[in-house]
Short mmCIF file of C-alpha atoms and ligand atoms in Angstrom, two decimals:
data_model
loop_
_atom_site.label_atom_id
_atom_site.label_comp_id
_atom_site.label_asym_id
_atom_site.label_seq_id
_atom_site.Cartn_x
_atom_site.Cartn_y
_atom_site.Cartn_z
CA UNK L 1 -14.96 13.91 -11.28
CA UNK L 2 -12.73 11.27 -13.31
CA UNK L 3 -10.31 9.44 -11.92
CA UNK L 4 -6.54 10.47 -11.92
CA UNK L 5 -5.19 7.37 -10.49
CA UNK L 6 -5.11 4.09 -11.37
CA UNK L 7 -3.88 1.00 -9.99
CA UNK L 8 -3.39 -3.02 -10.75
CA UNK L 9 -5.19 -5.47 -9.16
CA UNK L 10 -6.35 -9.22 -9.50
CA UNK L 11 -4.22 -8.62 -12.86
CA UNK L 12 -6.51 -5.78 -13.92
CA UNK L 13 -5.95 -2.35 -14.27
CA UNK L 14 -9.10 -0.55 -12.52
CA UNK L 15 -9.95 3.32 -11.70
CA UNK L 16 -9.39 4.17 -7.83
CA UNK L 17 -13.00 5.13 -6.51
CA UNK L 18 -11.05 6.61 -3.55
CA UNK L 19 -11.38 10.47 -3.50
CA UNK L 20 -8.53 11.50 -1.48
CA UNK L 21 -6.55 9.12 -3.86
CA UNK L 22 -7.70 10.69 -6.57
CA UNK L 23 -6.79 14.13 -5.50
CA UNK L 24 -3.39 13.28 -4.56
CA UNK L 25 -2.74 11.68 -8.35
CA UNK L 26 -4.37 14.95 -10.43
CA UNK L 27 -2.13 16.83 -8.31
CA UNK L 28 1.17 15.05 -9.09
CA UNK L 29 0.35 14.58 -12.51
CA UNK L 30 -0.12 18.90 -12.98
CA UNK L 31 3.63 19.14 -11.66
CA UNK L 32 4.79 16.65 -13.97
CA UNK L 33 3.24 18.12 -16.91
CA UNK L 34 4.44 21.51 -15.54
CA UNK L 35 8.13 20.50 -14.10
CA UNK L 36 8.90 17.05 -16.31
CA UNK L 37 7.46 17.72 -19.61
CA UNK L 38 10.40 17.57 -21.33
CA UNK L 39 10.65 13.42 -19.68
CA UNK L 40 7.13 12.65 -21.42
CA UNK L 41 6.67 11.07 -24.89
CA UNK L 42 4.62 12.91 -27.33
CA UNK L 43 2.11 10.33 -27.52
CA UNK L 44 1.14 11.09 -24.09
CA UNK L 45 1.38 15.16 -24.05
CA UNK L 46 -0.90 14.87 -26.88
CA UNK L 47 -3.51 13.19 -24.99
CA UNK L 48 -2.71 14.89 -21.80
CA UNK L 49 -6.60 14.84 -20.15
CA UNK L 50 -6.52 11.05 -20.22
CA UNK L 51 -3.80 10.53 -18.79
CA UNK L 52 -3.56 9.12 -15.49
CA UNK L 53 -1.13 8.13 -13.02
CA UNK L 54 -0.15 4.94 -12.30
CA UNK L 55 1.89 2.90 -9.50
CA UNK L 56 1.75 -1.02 -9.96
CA UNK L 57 1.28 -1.52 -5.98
CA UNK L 58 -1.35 1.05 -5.73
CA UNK L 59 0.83 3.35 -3.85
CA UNK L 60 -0.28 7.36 -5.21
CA UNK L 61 2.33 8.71 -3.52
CA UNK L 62 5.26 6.73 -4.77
CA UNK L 63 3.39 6.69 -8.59
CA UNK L 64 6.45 7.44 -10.89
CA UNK L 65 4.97 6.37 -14.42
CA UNK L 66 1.87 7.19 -16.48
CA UNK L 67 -0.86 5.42 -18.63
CA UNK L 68 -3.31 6.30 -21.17
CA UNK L 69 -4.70 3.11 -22.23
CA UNK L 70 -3.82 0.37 -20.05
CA UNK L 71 -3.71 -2.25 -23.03
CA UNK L 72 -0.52 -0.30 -23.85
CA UNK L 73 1.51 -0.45 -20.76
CA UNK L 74 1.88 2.74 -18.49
CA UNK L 75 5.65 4.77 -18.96
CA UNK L 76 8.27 4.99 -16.43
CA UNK L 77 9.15 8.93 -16.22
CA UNK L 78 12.62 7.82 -14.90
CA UNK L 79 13.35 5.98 -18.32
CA UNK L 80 16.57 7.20 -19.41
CA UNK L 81 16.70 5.37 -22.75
CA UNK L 82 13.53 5.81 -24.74
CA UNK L 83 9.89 6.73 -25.13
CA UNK L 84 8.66 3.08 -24.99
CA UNK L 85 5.78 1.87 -22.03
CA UNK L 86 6.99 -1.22 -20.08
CA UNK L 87 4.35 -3.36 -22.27
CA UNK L 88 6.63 -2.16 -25.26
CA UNK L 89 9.87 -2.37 -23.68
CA UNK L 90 9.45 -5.99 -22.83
CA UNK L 91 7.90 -7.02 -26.37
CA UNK L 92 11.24 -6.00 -27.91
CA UNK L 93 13.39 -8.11 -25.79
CA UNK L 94 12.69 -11.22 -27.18
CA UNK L 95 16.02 -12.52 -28.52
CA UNK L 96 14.48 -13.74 -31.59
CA UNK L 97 12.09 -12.06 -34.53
CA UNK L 98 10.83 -13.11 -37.61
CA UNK L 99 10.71 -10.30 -40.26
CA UNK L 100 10.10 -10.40 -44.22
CA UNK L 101 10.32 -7.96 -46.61
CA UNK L 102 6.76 -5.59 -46.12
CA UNK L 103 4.94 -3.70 -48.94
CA UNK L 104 5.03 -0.62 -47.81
CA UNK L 105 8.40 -0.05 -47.36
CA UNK L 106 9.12 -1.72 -51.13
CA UNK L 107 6.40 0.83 -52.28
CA UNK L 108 8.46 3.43 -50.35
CA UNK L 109 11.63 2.77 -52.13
CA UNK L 110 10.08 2.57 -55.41
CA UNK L 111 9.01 5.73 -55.65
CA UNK L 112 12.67 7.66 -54.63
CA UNK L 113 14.71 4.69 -56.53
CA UNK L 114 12.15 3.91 -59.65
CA UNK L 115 13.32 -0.24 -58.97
CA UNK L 116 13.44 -1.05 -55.11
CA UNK L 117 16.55 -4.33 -56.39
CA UNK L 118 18.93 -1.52 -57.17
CA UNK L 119 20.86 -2.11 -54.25
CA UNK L 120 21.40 -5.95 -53.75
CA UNK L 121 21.60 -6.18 -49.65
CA UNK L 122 19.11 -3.88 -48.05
CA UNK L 123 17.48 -3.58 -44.91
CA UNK L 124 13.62 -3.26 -44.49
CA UNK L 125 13.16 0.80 -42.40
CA UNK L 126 10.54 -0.85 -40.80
CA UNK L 127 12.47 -3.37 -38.97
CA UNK L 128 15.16 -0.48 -38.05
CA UNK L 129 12.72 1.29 -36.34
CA UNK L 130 12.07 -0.93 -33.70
CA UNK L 131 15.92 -0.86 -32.66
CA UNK L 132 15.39 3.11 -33.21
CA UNK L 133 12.76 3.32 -30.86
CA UNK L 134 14.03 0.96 -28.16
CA UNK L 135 17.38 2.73 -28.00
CA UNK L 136 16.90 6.08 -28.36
CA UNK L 137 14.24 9.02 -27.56
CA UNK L 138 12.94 11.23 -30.06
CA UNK L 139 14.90 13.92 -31.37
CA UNK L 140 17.92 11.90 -30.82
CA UNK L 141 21.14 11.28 -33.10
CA UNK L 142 21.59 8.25 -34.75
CA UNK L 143 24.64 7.18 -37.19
CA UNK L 144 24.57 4.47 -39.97
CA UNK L 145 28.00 3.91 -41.07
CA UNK L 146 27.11 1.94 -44.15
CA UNK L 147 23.83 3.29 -44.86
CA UNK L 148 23.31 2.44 -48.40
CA UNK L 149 20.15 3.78 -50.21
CA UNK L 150 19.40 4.51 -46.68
CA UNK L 151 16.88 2.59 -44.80
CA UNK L 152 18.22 3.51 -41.05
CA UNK L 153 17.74 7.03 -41.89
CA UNK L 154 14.24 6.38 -43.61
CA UNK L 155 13.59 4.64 -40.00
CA UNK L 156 14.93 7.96 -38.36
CA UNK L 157 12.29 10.14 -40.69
CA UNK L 158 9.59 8.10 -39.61
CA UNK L 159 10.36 7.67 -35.57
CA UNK L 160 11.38 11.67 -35.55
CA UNK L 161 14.87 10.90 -34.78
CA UNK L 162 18.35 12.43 -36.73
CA UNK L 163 19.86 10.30 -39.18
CA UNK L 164 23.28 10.62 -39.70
CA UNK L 165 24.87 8.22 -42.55
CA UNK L 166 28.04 7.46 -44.81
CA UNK L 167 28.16 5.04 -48.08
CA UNK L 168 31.03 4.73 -50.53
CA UNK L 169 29.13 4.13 -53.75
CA UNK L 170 27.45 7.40 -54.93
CA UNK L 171 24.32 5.74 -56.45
CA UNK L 172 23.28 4.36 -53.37
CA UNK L 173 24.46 7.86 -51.96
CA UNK L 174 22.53 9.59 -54.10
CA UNK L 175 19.13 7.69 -52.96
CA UNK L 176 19.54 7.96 -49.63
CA UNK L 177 19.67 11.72 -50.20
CA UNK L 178 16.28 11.38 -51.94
CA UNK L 179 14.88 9.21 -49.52
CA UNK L 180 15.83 11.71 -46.67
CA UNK L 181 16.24 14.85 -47.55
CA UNK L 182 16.00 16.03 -44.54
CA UNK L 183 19.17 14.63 -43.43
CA UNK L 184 21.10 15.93 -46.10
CA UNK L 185 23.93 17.65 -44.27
CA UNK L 186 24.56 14.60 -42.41
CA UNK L 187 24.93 11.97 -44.86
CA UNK L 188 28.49 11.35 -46.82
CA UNK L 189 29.42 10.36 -49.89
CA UNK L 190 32.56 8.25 -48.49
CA UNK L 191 34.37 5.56 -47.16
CA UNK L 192 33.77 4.36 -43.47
CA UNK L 193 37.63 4.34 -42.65
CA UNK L 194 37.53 7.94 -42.78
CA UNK L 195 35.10 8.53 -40.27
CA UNK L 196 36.63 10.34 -37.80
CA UNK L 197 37.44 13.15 -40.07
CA UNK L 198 33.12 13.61 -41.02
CA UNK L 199 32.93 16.03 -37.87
CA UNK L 200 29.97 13.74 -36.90
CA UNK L 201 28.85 15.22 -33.28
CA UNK L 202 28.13 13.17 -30.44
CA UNK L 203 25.43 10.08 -31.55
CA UNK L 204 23.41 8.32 -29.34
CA UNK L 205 23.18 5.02 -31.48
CA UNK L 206 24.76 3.69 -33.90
CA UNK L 207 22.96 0.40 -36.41
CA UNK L 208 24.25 -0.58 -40.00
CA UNK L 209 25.22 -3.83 -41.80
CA UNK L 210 28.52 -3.98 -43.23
CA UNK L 211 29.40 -6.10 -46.60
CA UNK L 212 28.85 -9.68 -45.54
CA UNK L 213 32.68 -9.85 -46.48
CA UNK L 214 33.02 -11.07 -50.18
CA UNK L 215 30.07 -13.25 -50.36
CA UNK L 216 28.19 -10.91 -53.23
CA UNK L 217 31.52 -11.45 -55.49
CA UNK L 218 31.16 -15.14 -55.33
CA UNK L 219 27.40 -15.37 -55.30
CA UNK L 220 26.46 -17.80 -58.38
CA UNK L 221 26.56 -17.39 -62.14
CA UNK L 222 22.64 -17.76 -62.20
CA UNK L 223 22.55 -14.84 -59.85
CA UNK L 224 24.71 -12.50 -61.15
CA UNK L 225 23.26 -13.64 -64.65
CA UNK L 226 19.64 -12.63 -63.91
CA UNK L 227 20.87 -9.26 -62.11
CA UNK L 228 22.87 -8.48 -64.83
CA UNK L 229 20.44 -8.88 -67.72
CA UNK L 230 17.59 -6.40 -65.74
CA UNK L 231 20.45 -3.53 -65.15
CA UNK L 232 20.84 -4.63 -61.24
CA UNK L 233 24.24 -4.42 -59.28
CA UNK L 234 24.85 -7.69 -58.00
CA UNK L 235 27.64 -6.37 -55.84
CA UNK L 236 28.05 -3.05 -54.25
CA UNK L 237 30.99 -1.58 -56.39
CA UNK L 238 34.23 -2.18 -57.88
CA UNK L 239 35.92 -0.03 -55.77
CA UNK L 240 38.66 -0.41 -53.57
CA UNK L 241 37.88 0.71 -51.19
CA UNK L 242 34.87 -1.46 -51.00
CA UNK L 243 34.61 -3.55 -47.58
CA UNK L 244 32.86 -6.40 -49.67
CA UNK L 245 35.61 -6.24 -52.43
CA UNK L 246 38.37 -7.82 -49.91
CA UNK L 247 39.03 -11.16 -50.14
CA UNK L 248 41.20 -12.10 -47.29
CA UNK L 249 39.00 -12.78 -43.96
CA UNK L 250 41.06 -11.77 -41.48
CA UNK L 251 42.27 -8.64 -43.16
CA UNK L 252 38.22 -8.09 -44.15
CA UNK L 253 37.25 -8.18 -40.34
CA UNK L 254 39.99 -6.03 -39.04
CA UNK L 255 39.23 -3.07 -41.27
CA UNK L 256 35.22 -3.89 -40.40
CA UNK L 257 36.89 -3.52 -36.62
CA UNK L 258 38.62 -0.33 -36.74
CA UNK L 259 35.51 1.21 -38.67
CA UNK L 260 33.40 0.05 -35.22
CA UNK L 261 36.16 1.11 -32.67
CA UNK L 262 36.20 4.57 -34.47
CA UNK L 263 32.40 4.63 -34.02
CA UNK L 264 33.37 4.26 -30.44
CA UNK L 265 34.37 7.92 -29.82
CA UNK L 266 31.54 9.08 -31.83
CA UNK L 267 28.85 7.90 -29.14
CA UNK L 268 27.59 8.59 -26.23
CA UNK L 269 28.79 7.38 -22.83
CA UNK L 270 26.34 3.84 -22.32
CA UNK L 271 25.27 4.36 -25.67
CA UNK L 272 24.58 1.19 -27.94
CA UNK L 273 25.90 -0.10 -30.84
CA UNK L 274 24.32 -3.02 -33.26
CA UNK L 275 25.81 -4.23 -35.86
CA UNK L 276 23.33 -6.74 -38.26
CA UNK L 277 25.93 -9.37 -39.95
CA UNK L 278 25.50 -13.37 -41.01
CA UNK L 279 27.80 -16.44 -40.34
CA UNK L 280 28.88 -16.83 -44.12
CA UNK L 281 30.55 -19.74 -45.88
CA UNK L 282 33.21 -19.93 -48.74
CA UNK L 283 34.32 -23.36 -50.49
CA UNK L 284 32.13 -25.34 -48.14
CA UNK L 285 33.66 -23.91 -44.76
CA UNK L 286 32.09 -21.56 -42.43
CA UNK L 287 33.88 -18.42 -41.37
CA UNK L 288 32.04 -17.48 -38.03
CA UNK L 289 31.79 -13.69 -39.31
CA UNK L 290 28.80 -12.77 -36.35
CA UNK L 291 31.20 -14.44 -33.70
CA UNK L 292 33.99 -13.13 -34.57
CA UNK L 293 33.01 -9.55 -34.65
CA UNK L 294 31.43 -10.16 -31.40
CA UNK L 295 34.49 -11.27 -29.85
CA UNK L 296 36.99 -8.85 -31.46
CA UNK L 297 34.71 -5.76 -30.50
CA UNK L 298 34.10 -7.00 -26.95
CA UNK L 299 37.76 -5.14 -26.81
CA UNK L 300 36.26 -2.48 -26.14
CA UNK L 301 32.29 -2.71 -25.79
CA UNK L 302 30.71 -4.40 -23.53
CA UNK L 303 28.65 -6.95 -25.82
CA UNK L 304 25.22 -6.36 -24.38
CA UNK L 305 23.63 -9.50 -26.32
CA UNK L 306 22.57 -11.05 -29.72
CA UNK L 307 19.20 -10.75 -31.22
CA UNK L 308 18.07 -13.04 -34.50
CA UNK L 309 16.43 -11.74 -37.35
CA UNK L 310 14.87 -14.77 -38.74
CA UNK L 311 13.63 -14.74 -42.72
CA UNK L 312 11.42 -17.38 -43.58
CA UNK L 313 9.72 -16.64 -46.95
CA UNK L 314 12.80 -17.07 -48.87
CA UNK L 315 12.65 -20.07 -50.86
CA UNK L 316 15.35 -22.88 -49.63
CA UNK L 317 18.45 -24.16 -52.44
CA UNK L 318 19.26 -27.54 -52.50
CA UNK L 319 23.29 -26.70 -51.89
CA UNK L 320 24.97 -29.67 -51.14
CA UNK L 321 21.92 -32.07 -52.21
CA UNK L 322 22.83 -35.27 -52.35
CA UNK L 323 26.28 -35.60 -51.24
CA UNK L 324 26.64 -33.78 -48.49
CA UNK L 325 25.39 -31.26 -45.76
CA UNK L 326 25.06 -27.65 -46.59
CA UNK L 327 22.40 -25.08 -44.66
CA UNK L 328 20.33 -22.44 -46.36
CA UNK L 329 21.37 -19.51 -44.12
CA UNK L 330 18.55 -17.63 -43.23
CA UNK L 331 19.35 -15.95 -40.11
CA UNK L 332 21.00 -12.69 -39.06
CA UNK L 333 22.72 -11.95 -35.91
CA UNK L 334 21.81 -8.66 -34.65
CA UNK L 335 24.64 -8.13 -32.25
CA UNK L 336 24.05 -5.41 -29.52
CA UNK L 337 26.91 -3.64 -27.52
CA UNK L 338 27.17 -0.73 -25.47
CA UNK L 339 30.00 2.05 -24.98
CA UNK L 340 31.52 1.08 -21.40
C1 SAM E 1 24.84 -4.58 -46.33
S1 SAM E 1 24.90 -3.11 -47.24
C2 SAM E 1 23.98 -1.99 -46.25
C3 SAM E 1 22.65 -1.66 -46.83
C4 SAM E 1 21.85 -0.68 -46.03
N1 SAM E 1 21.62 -1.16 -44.70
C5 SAM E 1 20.52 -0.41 -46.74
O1 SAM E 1 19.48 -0.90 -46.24
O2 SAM E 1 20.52 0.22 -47.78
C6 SAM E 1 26.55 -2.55 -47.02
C7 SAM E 1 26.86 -1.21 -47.66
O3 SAM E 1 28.21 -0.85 -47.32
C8 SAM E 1 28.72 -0.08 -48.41
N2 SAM E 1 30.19 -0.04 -48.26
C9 SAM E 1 31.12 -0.95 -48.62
N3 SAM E 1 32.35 -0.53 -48.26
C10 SAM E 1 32.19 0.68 -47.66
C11 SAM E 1 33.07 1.60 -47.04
N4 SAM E 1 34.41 1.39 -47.00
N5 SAM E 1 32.55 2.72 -46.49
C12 SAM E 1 31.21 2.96 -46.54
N6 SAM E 1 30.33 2.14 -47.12
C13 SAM E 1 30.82 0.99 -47.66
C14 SAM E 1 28.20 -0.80 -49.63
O4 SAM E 1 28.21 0.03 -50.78
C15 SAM E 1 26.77 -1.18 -49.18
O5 SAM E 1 25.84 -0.21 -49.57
#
């Protein structure tokens, strides 16, 4: 007979020889499957004969969590958040990461878009899906606010979860729609500060980056040169009612502010809110745009923590070389909050 049970010790994870053991665990595990199905990942129904039952003290009768392969962690069946084992759970809380560009997903985009530069600020799916599968389960609803040519819901496709999505500039509209079209009823064609008048229903998470505040209107002549002369946007729109078109701060980060306190109503209680934004600079100052969303939304989240998406294969400018000191911003603040 194969073991049902399994158990850590001296580090290891190791089948219980014990028979009695092993009866108690193949019976708990046939009432899970029959009364808690719904609580188990895919990943393990699929492979439900080798799966076994798992305590961390070796106690069967207190076992509340399963395990397949113990190289990938065992899951908690009273996990209320997501589908991830504890191995995989932990992994993702490291308050840093380090993430460039990958193939695939350009490859992806290239064949909806036809040119994956279209768009001049997007987001890799890849990278989205780890937030996607850390806060939510599958089958769950998830809402990008400004979801451009639509990488959170690409991210949604792939993880099984349902996008939701609004962008103000129909091009970008237009590929998200072909990137997902799946999710067609649920993305708009519109601005952000109408959002409580989409009839969204209730969403479990909510990730998006909004305009970095002006900075693609003042990026330099060389830039908007070389986007120009291939056919490339190098801002979002000329519209107004284009976040990244205002060029007052403080009136910039209020309307940002209302746009997330809307989004507030939309989600779940406890559910969790990120919001991927950059310290940016203008004449030589820095406006603390990260910090000061993180402060002004704490009115009414609880701001849960920061997590930094690190780039490093983008090549470094010499900005204020040689009079004086001026960084090469290459960090993101993903800023994590939950509805109270
Ligand atoms: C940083 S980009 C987000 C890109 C997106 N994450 C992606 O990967 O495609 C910000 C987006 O916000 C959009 N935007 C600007 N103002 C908006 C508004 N008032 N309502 C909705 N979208 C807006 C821009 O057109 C742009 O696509």
């Amino acid at each position: 007979m194969r073991s049902y049970f399994y158990h850590k010790k001296l580090k290891k994870v190791v089948p219980v020889s014990d028979e009695k053991q092993n009866k108690i665990a193949k019976k708990r595990l046939d009432e899970i499957f029959k009364f808690k199905r719904d609580l188990i990942p895919d990943y393990f129904i699929d492979r439900w004969s080798e799966v076994a039952l798992y305590n961390p003290g070796g106690d069967v009768n207190n076992a509340n969590a399963i395990i397949i392969n113990p190289e990938d962690g065992a899951y908690d069946l009273s996990n209320p958040l997501n589908n991830l084992t504890g191995k995989e759970w932990i992994k993702f809380t490291c308050s840093w990461f380090i993430f460039n560009a990958l193939q695939k997903d350009l490859k992806e985009e290239r064949e909806v878009s036809l040119n994956t530069q279209d768009h001049p600020a997007t987001f890799s799916p890849t990278m989205i899906e780890g937030f996607v599968n850390f806060f939510t389960k599958r089958g769950e609803f998830v809402l990008d606010p400004f979801c451009g040519i639509g990488s959170t819901l690409v991210a949604c496709k792939r993880t099984g979860r349902v996008g939701y999505g609004v962008e103000l500039n129909k091009k970008y509209y237009e590929l998200s729609l072909k990137r997902t079209p799946e999710f067609r009823k649920n993305i708009f064609n519109d601005s952000a500060e109408n959002i409580t008048r989409l009839n969204f229903p209730k969403i479990d998470f909510s990730i998006s980056s909004p305009p970095y505040w002006d900075v693609l209107n003042r990026s330099t002549k060389d830039f908007k040169n070389k986007r120009t002369k291939k056919g490339l946007d190098y801002n979002y729109s000329q519209q107004v009612e284009d976040l990244g078109n205002i060029s007052d701060y403080d009136i910039f980060v209020e309307r940002v502010v209302k746009i997330y306190f809307d989004i507030y109503n939309l989600l779940k209680n406890g559910g969790y809110l990120v919001v991927i934004v950059k310290n940016v600079k203008k004449d030589g100052i820095m406006y603390p745009l990260a910090w000061d969303l993180a402060r002004k939304l704490s009115a009414k989240y609880k701001l849960k923590d920061e997590k930094i998406w690190i780039q490093d294969k983008v090549g470094l400018s010499p900005y204020g070389y040689p009079a004086a000191w001026a960084s090469n911003i290459l960090h993101h603040y993903c800023l994590i909050f939950q509805k109270k």
